Amino acid sequence: MALKITSKKFGVLPSGEEIDLFTLCLDRKIEISVMNYGATLTHLFIPDRDGNMEDVVLGFDTLEGYLQKDYLDNYCYLGSTIGRVAGRCTDNQFILDNKTIQLPANQGKVHLHGGKEGWDKKIWVSEPFETENSVGVTFYYQSQDGEENYPGTIEIWVTYTLDETGKLEINYKAISDKKTIINPTNHSYFNLNGDFSKDIEGHMFMVDADHFLPMNENSLPTGEIIHVAGTPFDFRKSTLIKEKIQEDNPQIKLAGGIDHCFVINQEENCAVLYDPVSGRKLTLTTTEPGIQVYTSNYLNKSFKGKGGIAYGKRAAICLETQHFPDSCTHKNFPTIILLPAEVFNSRTIFEFSVG
Ligand code: BGC
């Protein structure tokens, strides 16, 4: 079979622990690497319309890249698994059963993407697997009761699976021993051009979303769910990103681009990213109700990534499939509460093609 999984040592953490890199490969179609530090997606090679395989996700060539000071000082979760809760939370707190839980700030005064040491900085237990028609790795982590002040011990399994058709699936399964909240996602930065010194403004984007969530000056959803018609957030037809991002609009100005959650209409093929130059196309399917779309507004060439390239504003686009940010504040958003008797499950499928 043309499907293959290999592994190698990726590097050693300052604590002395070894980190492994697993590579899932389908001959000439796709090659994905993931590491057990942060259950992170590090590389994703796909062909352009001439068959040239190039990497389309931002990251680093070595583990040291992920640990370098310049990156940690300007940290932006390249390819990471985010948890327990993606995004921000009003006043860094939430109320569960009449108890207010205060979350530690990790980005200035803000609690973002799980806190000071979120799931992106944990060492996960890896279990590579092969089946008749797929290869993959399950990463497992036990998040203790009280970690980053969140209640309940959560057991979480993040599985990357590559199937014989070249589809990549990221699957999240979690259980908790206490009532808690959970909203994980993957924070990959896509640039289908394969040249990370170029930006993604020339990419076309479609998201099947009639509504989006406007945000306030603290990058938090206001709680309103607004129709996209007549706004730069109308990507219901495939549109050049540049066209929308340059519109004179207060929401675009506030975020310095797009950094908003889209409320998707349905699961299948709910978003398509296309690069007319290379012909590479990414199609998303997800069981999640939202996609946080982030056009790398805050990247500012402050650290060097793969091949020594410094990643600048708009070097990539994140398509973070998740429940809506700040869902514990806004009762009109789908709940992110996980009860002890429940199993949390979330699936996102990434399909690559050329057009
Ligand atoms: C958030 C941005 C944040 C970025 C990097 C995105 O998910 O929406 O506001 O700057 O992650 O941390």
GROMACS .gro file of C-alpha atoms and ligand atoms in nm:
model
  367
    1MET     CA    1   0.000   0.000   0.000
    2ALA     CA    2   0.119   0.351  -0.075
    3LEU     CA    3   0.021   0.460   0.277
    4LYS     CA    4   0.310   0.474   0.519
    5ILE     CA    5   0.391   0.588   0.870
    6THR     CA    6   0.742   0.650   0.996
    7SER     CA    7   0.879   0.807   1.312
    8LYS     CA    8   1.198   0.970   1.429
    9LYS     CA    9   1.334   1.164   1.720
   10PHE     CA   10   1.256   1.532   1.662
   11GLY     CA   11   1.461   1.671   1.948
   12VAL     CA   12   1.499   1.700   2.322
   13LEU     CA   13   1.321   1.945   2.553
   14PRO     CA   14   1.523   2.141   2.812
   15SER     CA   15   1.371   1.900   3.069
   16GLY     CA   16   1.556   1.616   2.893
   17GLU     CA   17   1.245   1.458   2.750
   18GLU     CA   18   1.263   1.331   2.394
   19ILE     CA   19   1.007   1.443   2.141
   20ASP     CA   20   0.899   1.223   1.852
   21LEU     CA   21   0.793   1.320   1.504
   22PHE     CA   22   0.554   1.096   1.313
   23THR     CA   23   0.516   1.123   0.938
   24LEU     CA   24   0.203   0.999   0.761
   25CYS     CA   25   0.250   0.965   0.391
   26LEU     CA   26   0.048   0.876   0.084
   27ASP     CA   27   0.280   0.855  -0.214
   28ARG     CA   28   0.301   1.179  -0.415
   29LYS     CA   29  -0.032   1.296  -0.267
   30ILE     CA   30   0.030   1.410   0.087
   31GLU     CA   31   0.284   1.396   0.367
   32ILE     CA   32   0.193   1.512   0.717
   33SER     CA   33   0.415   1.533   1.023
   34VAL     CA   34   0.295   1.563   1.379
   35MET     CA   35   0.488   1.570   1.706
   36ASN     CA   36   0.391   1.476   2.058
   37TYR     CA   37   0.495   1.816   2.196
   38GLY     CA   38   0.162   1.998   2.193
   39ALA     CA   39   0.015   1.727   1.964
   40THR     CA   40   0.132   1.971   1.698
   41LEU     CA   41   0.100   1.950   1.322
   42THR     CA   42   0.445   2.053   1.202
   43HIS     CA   43   0.453   1.983   0.825
   44LEU     CA   44   0.200   1.926   0.549
   45PHE     CA   45   0.331   1.864   0.198
   46ILE     CA   46   0.084   1.856  -0.091
   47PRO     CA   47   0.132   1.886  -0.468
   48ASP     CA   48   0.056   2.193  -0.676
   49ARG     CA   49  -0.105   2.154  -1.018
   50ASP     CA   50   0.231   2.047  -1.164
   51GLY     CA   51   0.283   1.785  -0.897
   52ASN     CA   52   0.540   1.983  -0.695
   53MET     CA   53   0.515   1.882  -0.331
   54GLU     CA   54   0.551   2.178  -0.097
   55ASP     CA   55   0.486   2.245   0.268
   56VAL     CA   56   0.172   2.453   0.329
   57VAL     CA   57   0.176   2.509   0.707
   58LEU     CA   58   0.389   2.751   0.905
   59GLY     CA   59   0.620   2.601   1.164
   60PHE     CA   60   0.985   2.520   1.222
   61ASP     CA   61   1.232   2.273   1.073
   62THR     CA   62   1.348   2.155   1.416
   63LEU     CA   63   1.212   2.122   1.768
   64GLU     CA   64   1.453   2.398   1.874
   65GLY     CA   65   1.257   2.634   1.649
   66TYR     CA   66   0.946   2.576   1.860
   67LEU     CA   67   1.147   2.647   2.177
   68GLN     CA   68   1.345   2.954   2.062
   69LYS     CA   69   1.308   3.271   2.265
   70ASP     CA   70   1.202   3.488   1.972
   71TYR     CA   71   0.909   3.255   1.911
   72LEU     CA   72   0.813   3.213   2.278
   73ASP     CA   73   0.818   3.593   2.318
   74ASN     CA   74   0.588   3.629   2.018
   75TYR     CA   75   0.403   3.305   2.066
   76CYS     CA   76   0.126   3.222   1.822
   77TYR     CA   77   0.048   2.849   1.848
   78LEU     CA   78   0.184   2.734   1.509
   79GLY     CA   79   0.010   2.403   1.435
   80SER     CA   80  -0.067   2.343   1.804
   81THR     CA   81  -0.351   2.159   1.965
   82ILE     CA   82  -0.536   2.423   2.167
   83GLY     CA   83  -0.702   2.339   2.498
   84ARG     CA   84  -0.879   2.331   2.721
   85VAL     CA   85  -1.066   2.624   2.573
   86ALA     CA   86  -0.983   2.804   2.248
   87GLY     CA   87  -0.991   3.182   2.240
   88ARG     CA   88  -1.054   3.432   2.517
   89CYS     CA   89  -1.306   3.460   2.799
   90THR     CA   90  -1.475   3.778   2.929
   91ASP     CA   91  -1.287   3.902   3.239
   92ASN     CA   92  -1.079   3.579   3.227
   93GLN     CA   93  -1.355   3.402   3.411
   94PHE     CA   94  -1.660   3.187   3.383
   95ILE     CA   95  -1.938   3.074   3.612
   96LEU     CA   96  -2.016   2.708   3.661
   97ASP     CA   97  -2.286   2.601   3.909
   98ASN     CA   98  -2.286   2.950   4.068
   99LYS     CA   99  -1.912   2.935   4.126
  100THR     CA  100  -1.690   3.192   3.957
  101ILE     CA  101  -1.372   3.044   3.822
  102GLN     CA  102  -1.086   3.283   3.754
  103LEU     CA  103  -0.842   3.187   3.479
  104PRO     CA  104  -0.475   3.292   3.474
  105ALA     CA  105  -0.364   3.553   3.220
  106ASN     CA  106  -0.100   3.441   2.973
  107GLN     CA  107  -0.110   3.704   2.699
  108GLY     CA  108  -0.075   4.039   2.866
  109LYS     CA  109  -0.381   4.056   3.087
  110VAL     CA  110  -0.571   3.801   2.887
  111HIS     CA  111  -0.630   3.429   2.929
  112LEU     CA  112  -0.591   3.290   2.576
  113HIS     CA  113  -0.605   2.940   2.427
  114GLY     CA  114  -0.593   2.746   2.754
  115GLY     CA  115  -0.359   2.960   2.965
  116LYS     CA  116   0.003   2.978   3.072
  117GLU     CA  117   0.082   2.619   2.989
  118GLY     CA  118  -0.198   2.499   2.766
  119TRP     CA  119  -0.220   2.170   2.581
  120ASP     CA  120   0.009   2.318   2.314
  121LYS     CA  121   0.300   2.293   2.559
  122LYS     CA  122   0.231   1.949   2.703
  123ILE     CA  123   0.405   1.626   2.619
  124TRP     CA  124   0.144   1.384   2.492
  125VAL     CA  125   0.161   1.005   2.494
  126SER     CA  126   0.181   0.886   2.133
  127GLU     CA  127   0.024   0.579   1.986
  128PRO     CA  128   0.090   0.533   1.615
  129PHE     CA  129  -0.140   0.294   1.428
  130GLU     CA  130  -0.196   0.135   1.090
  131THR     CA  131  -0.522  -0.009   0.961
  132GLU     CA  132  -0.614  -0.159   0.625
  133ASN     CA  133  -0.692   0.181   0.476
  134SER     CA  134  -0.533   0.438   0.704
  135VAL     CA  135  -0.233   0.535   0.911
  136GLY     CA  136  -0.226   0.771   1.205
  137VAL     CA  137  -0.128   0.869   1.554
  138THR     CA  138  -0.336   0.911   1.866
  139PHE     CA  139  -0.198   1.156   2.118
  140TYR     CA  140  -0.323   1.118   2.475
  141TYR     CA  141  -0.303   1.362   2.761
  142GLN     CA  142  -0.447   1.367   3.110
  143SER     CA  143  -0.522   1.721   3.219
  144GLN     CA  144  -0.545   1.729   3.598
  145ASP     CA  145  -0.829   1.877   3.800
  146GLY     CA  146  -0.740   2.244   3.858
  147GLU     CA  147  -0.494   2.271   3.568
  148GLU     CA  148  -0.497   2.639   3.469
  149ASN     CA  149  -0.783   2.657   3.725
  150TYR     CA  150  -1.023   2.456   3.512
  151PRO     CA  151  -1.229   2.204   3.710
  152GLY     CA  152  -1.225   1.828   3.653
  153THR     CA  153  -0.962   1.586   3.532
  154ILE     CA  154  -0.997   1.562   3.158
  155GLU     CA  155  -0.864   1.275   2.955
  156ILE     CA  156  -0.820   1.378   2.594
  157TRP     CA  157  -0.728   1.184   2.281
  158VAL     CA  158  -0.634   1.372   1.965
  159THR     CA  159  -0.609   1.147   1.663
  160TYR     CA  160  -0.455   1.240   1.329
  161THR     CA  161  -0.560   0.993   1.058
  162LEU     CA  162  -0.456   0.985   0.695
  163ASP     CA  163  -0.668   0.759   0.478
  164GLU     CA  164  -0.600   0.593   0.144
  165THR     CA  165  -0.775   0.874  -0.045
  166GLY     CA  166  -0.543   1.135   0.105
  167LYS     CA  167  -0.792   1.280   0.354
  168LEU     CA  168  -0.660   1.401   0.685
  169GLU     CA  169  -0.891   1.380   0.985
  170ILE     CA  170  -0.831   1.533   1.325
  171ASN     CA  171  -1.052   1.374   1.587
  172TYR     CA  172  -1.090   1.485   1.949
  173LYS     CA  173  -1.236   1.264   2.217
  174ALA     CA  174  -1.250   1.366   2.582
  175ILE     CA  175  -1.404   1.268   2.912
  176SER     CA  176  -1.408   1.444   3.246
  177ASP     CA  177  -1.469   1.327   3.602
  178LYS     CA  178  -1.642   1.657   3.693
  179LYS     CA  179  -1.863   1.911   3.522
  180THR     CA  180  -1.628   2.135   3.322
  181ILE     CA  181  -1.587   2.322   2.995
  182ILE     CA  182  -1.395   2.221   2.683
  183ASN     CA  183  -1.342   2.371   2.338
  184PRO     CA  184  -1.028   2.239   2.169
  185THR     CA  185  -0.908   2.312   1.818
  186ASN     CA  186  -0.605   2.287   1.592
  187HIS     CA  187  -0.416   2.608   1.524
  188SER     CA  188  -0.249   2.539   1.188
  189TYR     CA  189  -0.151   2.834   0.973
  190PHE     CA  190  -0.212   2.757   0.605
  191ASN     CA  191  -0.042   2.917   0.310
  192LEU     CA  192  -0.119   2.705   0.004
  193ASN     CA  193   0.140   2.891  -0.201
  194GLY     CA  194   0.418   2.696  -0.033
  195ASP     CA  195   0.632   3.010  -0.023
  196PHE     CA  196   0.593   3.158   0.322
  197SER     CA  197   0.750   3.487   0.223
  198LYS     CA  198   0.432   3.547   0.017
  199ASP     CA  199   0.106   3.638   0.187
  200ILE     CA  200  -0.237   3.477   0.156
  201GLU     CA  201  -0.423   3.786   0.034
  202GLY     CA  202  -0.429   3.633  -0.314
  203HIS     CA  203  -0.600   3.316  -0.187
  204MET     CA  204  -0.969   3.265  -0.255
  205PHE     CA  205  -1.185   3.172   0.042
  206MET     CA  206  -1.535   3.036   0.077
  207VAL     CA  207  -1.713   2.969   0.403
  208ASP     CA  208  -2.070   2.848   0.404
  209ALA     CA  209  -2.176   3.080   0.684
  210ASP     CA  210  -2.476   3.314   0.683
  211HIS     CA  211  -2.366   3.460   1.015
  212PHE     CA  212  -2.054   3.568   1.197
  213LEU     CA  213  -1.972   3.692   1.547
  214PRO     CA  214  -1.865   4.057   1.570
  215MET     CA  215  -1.613   4.134   1.839
  216ASN     CA  216  -1.537   4.413   2.082
  217GLU     CA  217  -1.210   4.602   2.140
  218ASN     CA  218  -1.087   4.314   2.361
  219SER     CA  219  -1.112   4.063   2.074
  220LEU     CA  220  -1.412   3.904   2.246
  221PRO     CA  221  -1.743   3.830   2.075
  222THR     CA  222  -2.005   4.092   2.162
  223GLY     CA  223  -2.263   3.814   2.182
  224GLU     CA  224  -2.446   3.925   1.869
  225ILE     CA  225  -2.483   3.685   1.578
  226ILE     CA  226  -2.486   3.903   1.268
  227HIS     CA  227  -2.590   3.823   0.912
  228VAL     CA  228  -2.296   3.846   0.673
  229ALA     CA  229  -2.491   4.008   0.388
  230GLY     CA  230  -2.343   4.347   0.300
  231THR     CA  231  -2.038   4.295   0.525
  232PRO     CA  232  -1.678   4.196   0.438
  233PHE     CA  233  -1.755   3.868   0.615
  234ASP     CA  234  -1.968   3.746   0.328
  235PHE     CA  235  -1.760   3.459   0.190
  236ARG     CA  236  -2.060   3.251   0.086
  237LYS     CA  237  -1.920   3.263  -0.266
  238SER     CA  238  -1.549   3.204  -0.317
  239THR     CA  239  -1.388   3.549  -0.288
  240LEU     CA  240  -1.039   3.693  -0.304
  241ILE     CA  241  -0.931   3.752   0.057
  242LYS     CA  242  -0.761   4.079  -0.038
  243GLU     CA  243  -1.090   4.222  -0.161
  244LYS     CA  244  -1.264   4.174   0.175
  245ILE     CA  245  -0.976   4.253   0.402
  246GLN     CA  246  -0.918   4.593   0.246
  247GLU     CA  247  -1.275   4.708   0.300
  248ASP     CA  248  -1.327   5.009   0.520
  249ASN     CA  249  -1.516   4.832   0.796
  250PRO     CA  250  -1.496   4.883   1.175
  251GLN     CA  251  -1.477   4.508   1.249
  252ILE     CA  252  -1.192   4.456   1.001
  253LYS     CA  253  -1.013   4.761   1.144
  254LEU     CA  254  -1.055   4.643   1.501
  255ALA     CA  255  -0.893   4.307   1.426
  256GLY     CA  256  -0.643   4.431   1.169
  257GLY     CA  257  -0.798   4.180   0.930
  258ILE     CA  258  -1.019   3.882   0.997
  259ASP     CA  259  -1.011   3.733   1.346
  260HIS     CA  260  -1.373   3.629   1.371
  261CYS     CA  261  -1.584   3.324   1.423
  262PHE     CA  262  -1.810   3.219   1.136
  263VAL     CA  263  -2.128   3.029   1.219
  264ILE     CA  264  -2.134   2.756   0.961
  265ASN     CA  265  -2.458   2.649   0.792
  266GLN     CA  266  -2.372   2.282   0.761
  267GLU     CA  267  -2.087   2.039   0.820
  268GLU     CA  268  -1.988   1.910   0.480
  269ASN     CA  269  -1.748   2.111   0.263
  270CYS     CA  270  -1.823   2.412   0.483
  271ALA     CA  271  -1.507   2.600   0.387
  272VAL     CA  272  -1.275   2.602   0.088
  273LEU     CA  273  -0.938   2.775   0.064
  274TYR     CA  274  -0.789   2.800  -0.284
  275ASP     CA  275  -0.464   2.941  -0.414
  276PRO     CA  276  -0.501   3.032  -0.783
  277VAL     CA  277  -0.121   3.049  -0.827
  278SER     CA  278  -0.034   2.693  -0.722
  279GLY     CA  279  -0.381   2.549  -0.782
  280ARG     CA  280  -0.382   2.396  -0.433
  281LYS     CA  281  -0.719   2.369  -0.267
  282LEU     CA  282  -0.819   2.278   0.088
  283THR     CA  283  -1.177   2.173   0.165
  284LEU     CA  284  -1.300   2.145   0.523
  285THR     CA  285  -1.571   1.935   0.680
  286THR     CA  286  -1.637   1.961   1.051
  287THR     CA  287  -1.881   1.858   1.321
  288GLU     CA  288  -1.815   2.190   1.499
  289PRO     CA  289  -2.061   2.481   1.477
  290GLY     CA  290  -1.799   2.749   1.410
  291ILE     CA  291  -1.472   2.833   1.239
  292GLN     CA  292  -1.249   3.097   1.390
  293VAL     CA  293  -1.083   3.249   1.085
  294TYR     CA  294  -0.762   3.436   1.162
  295THR     CA  295  -0.556   3.603   0.888
  296SER     CA  296  -0.231   3.622   1.090
  297ASN     CA  297  -0.297   3.985   1.175
  298TYR     CA  298  -0.042   3.993   1.457
  299LEU     CA  299   0.248   3.814   1.288
  300ASN     CA  300   0.526   4.070   1.251
  301LYS     CA  301   0.844   3.891   1.141
  302SER     CA  302   0.962   3.871   1.501
  303PHE     CA  303   1.091   3.515   1.468
  304LYS     CA  304   1.229   3.295   1.192
  305GLY     CA  305   1.041   2.988   1.079
  306LYS     CA  306   1.107   2.715   0.824
  307GLY     CA  307   1.399   2.787   0.590
  308GLY     CA  308   1.486   3.097   0.796
  309ILE     CA  309   1.182   3.287   0.671
  310ALA     CA  310   1.040   3.544   0.911
  311TYR     CA  311   0.661   3.517   0.913
  312GLY     CA  312   0.487   3.848   0.853
  313LYS     CA  313   0.132   3.979   0.869
  314ARG     CA  314  -0.099   3.768   0.646
  315ALA     CA  315   0.167   3.499   0.594
  316ALA     CA  316  -0.108   3.244   0.651
  317ILE     CA  317  -0.468   3.183   0.747
  318CYS     CA  318  -0.595   2.976   1.040
  319LEU     CA  319  -0.921   2.788   1.008
  320GLU     CA  320  -0.995   2.686   1.365
  321THR     CA  321  -1.296   2.459   1.378
  322GLN     CA  322  -1.450   2.492   1.722
  323HIS     CA  323  -1.746   2.602   1.932
  324PHE     CA  324  -1.781   2.978   1.950
  325PRO     CA  325  -1.527   3.169   2.160
  326ASP     CA  326  -1.644   3.288   2.502
  327SER     CA  327  -1.934   3.045   2.495
  328CYS     CA  328  -1.952   3.032   2.873
  329THR     CA  329  -2.042   3.402   2.885
  330HIS     CA  330  -2.301   3.405   2.608
  331LYS     CA  331  -2.596   3.181   2.681
  332ASN     CA  332  -2.717   3.217   2.319
  333PHE     CA  333  -2.405   3.029   2.197
  334PRO     CA  334  -2.399   2.647   2.188
  335THR     CA  335  -2.274   2.518   2.522
  336ILE     CA  336  -1.917   2.398   2.582
  337ILE     CA  337  -2.004   2.232   2.912
  338LEU     CA  338  -1.892   1.872   2.944
  339LEU     CA  339  -2.066   1.654   3.203
  340PRO     CA  340  -1.901   1.354   3.371
  341ALA     CA  341  -2.134   1.108   3.199
  342GLU     CA  342  -2.066   1.249   2.853
  343VAL     CA  343  -1.805   1.183   2.588
  344PHE     CA  344  -1.686   1.491   2.401
  345ASN     CA  345  -1.631   1.430   2.033
  346SER     CA  346  -1.525   1.655   1.752
  347ARG     CA  347  -1.409   1.578   1.398
  348THR     CA  348  -1.256   1.789   1.125
  349ILE     CA  349  -1.163   1.656   0.782
  350PHE     CA  350  -0.911   1.829   0.556
  351GLU     CA  351  -0.927   1.735   0.188
  352PHE     CA  352  -0.665   1.854  -0.055
  353SER     CA  353  -0.698   1.878  -0.430
  354VAL     CA  354  -0.580   2.093  -0.720
  355GLY     CA  355  -0.790   2.316  -0.940
  356BGC     C1  356  -0.703   3.425   1.783
  356BGC     C2  357  -0.619   3.548   1.766
  356BGC     C3  358  -0.482   3.520   1.824
  356BGC     C4  359  -0.423   3.404   1.751
  356BGC     C5  360  -0.283   3.366   1.794
  356BGC     C6  361  -0.636   3.312   1.712
  356BGC     O1  362  -0.708   3.195   1.733
  356BGC     O2  363  -0.833   3.442   1.734
  356BGC     O3  364  -0.680   3.658   1.828
  356BGC     O4  365  -0.400   3.633   1.812
  356BGC     O5  366  -0.506   3.294   1.766
  356BGC     O6  367  -0.273   3.344   1.927
   0.00000   0.00000   0.00000
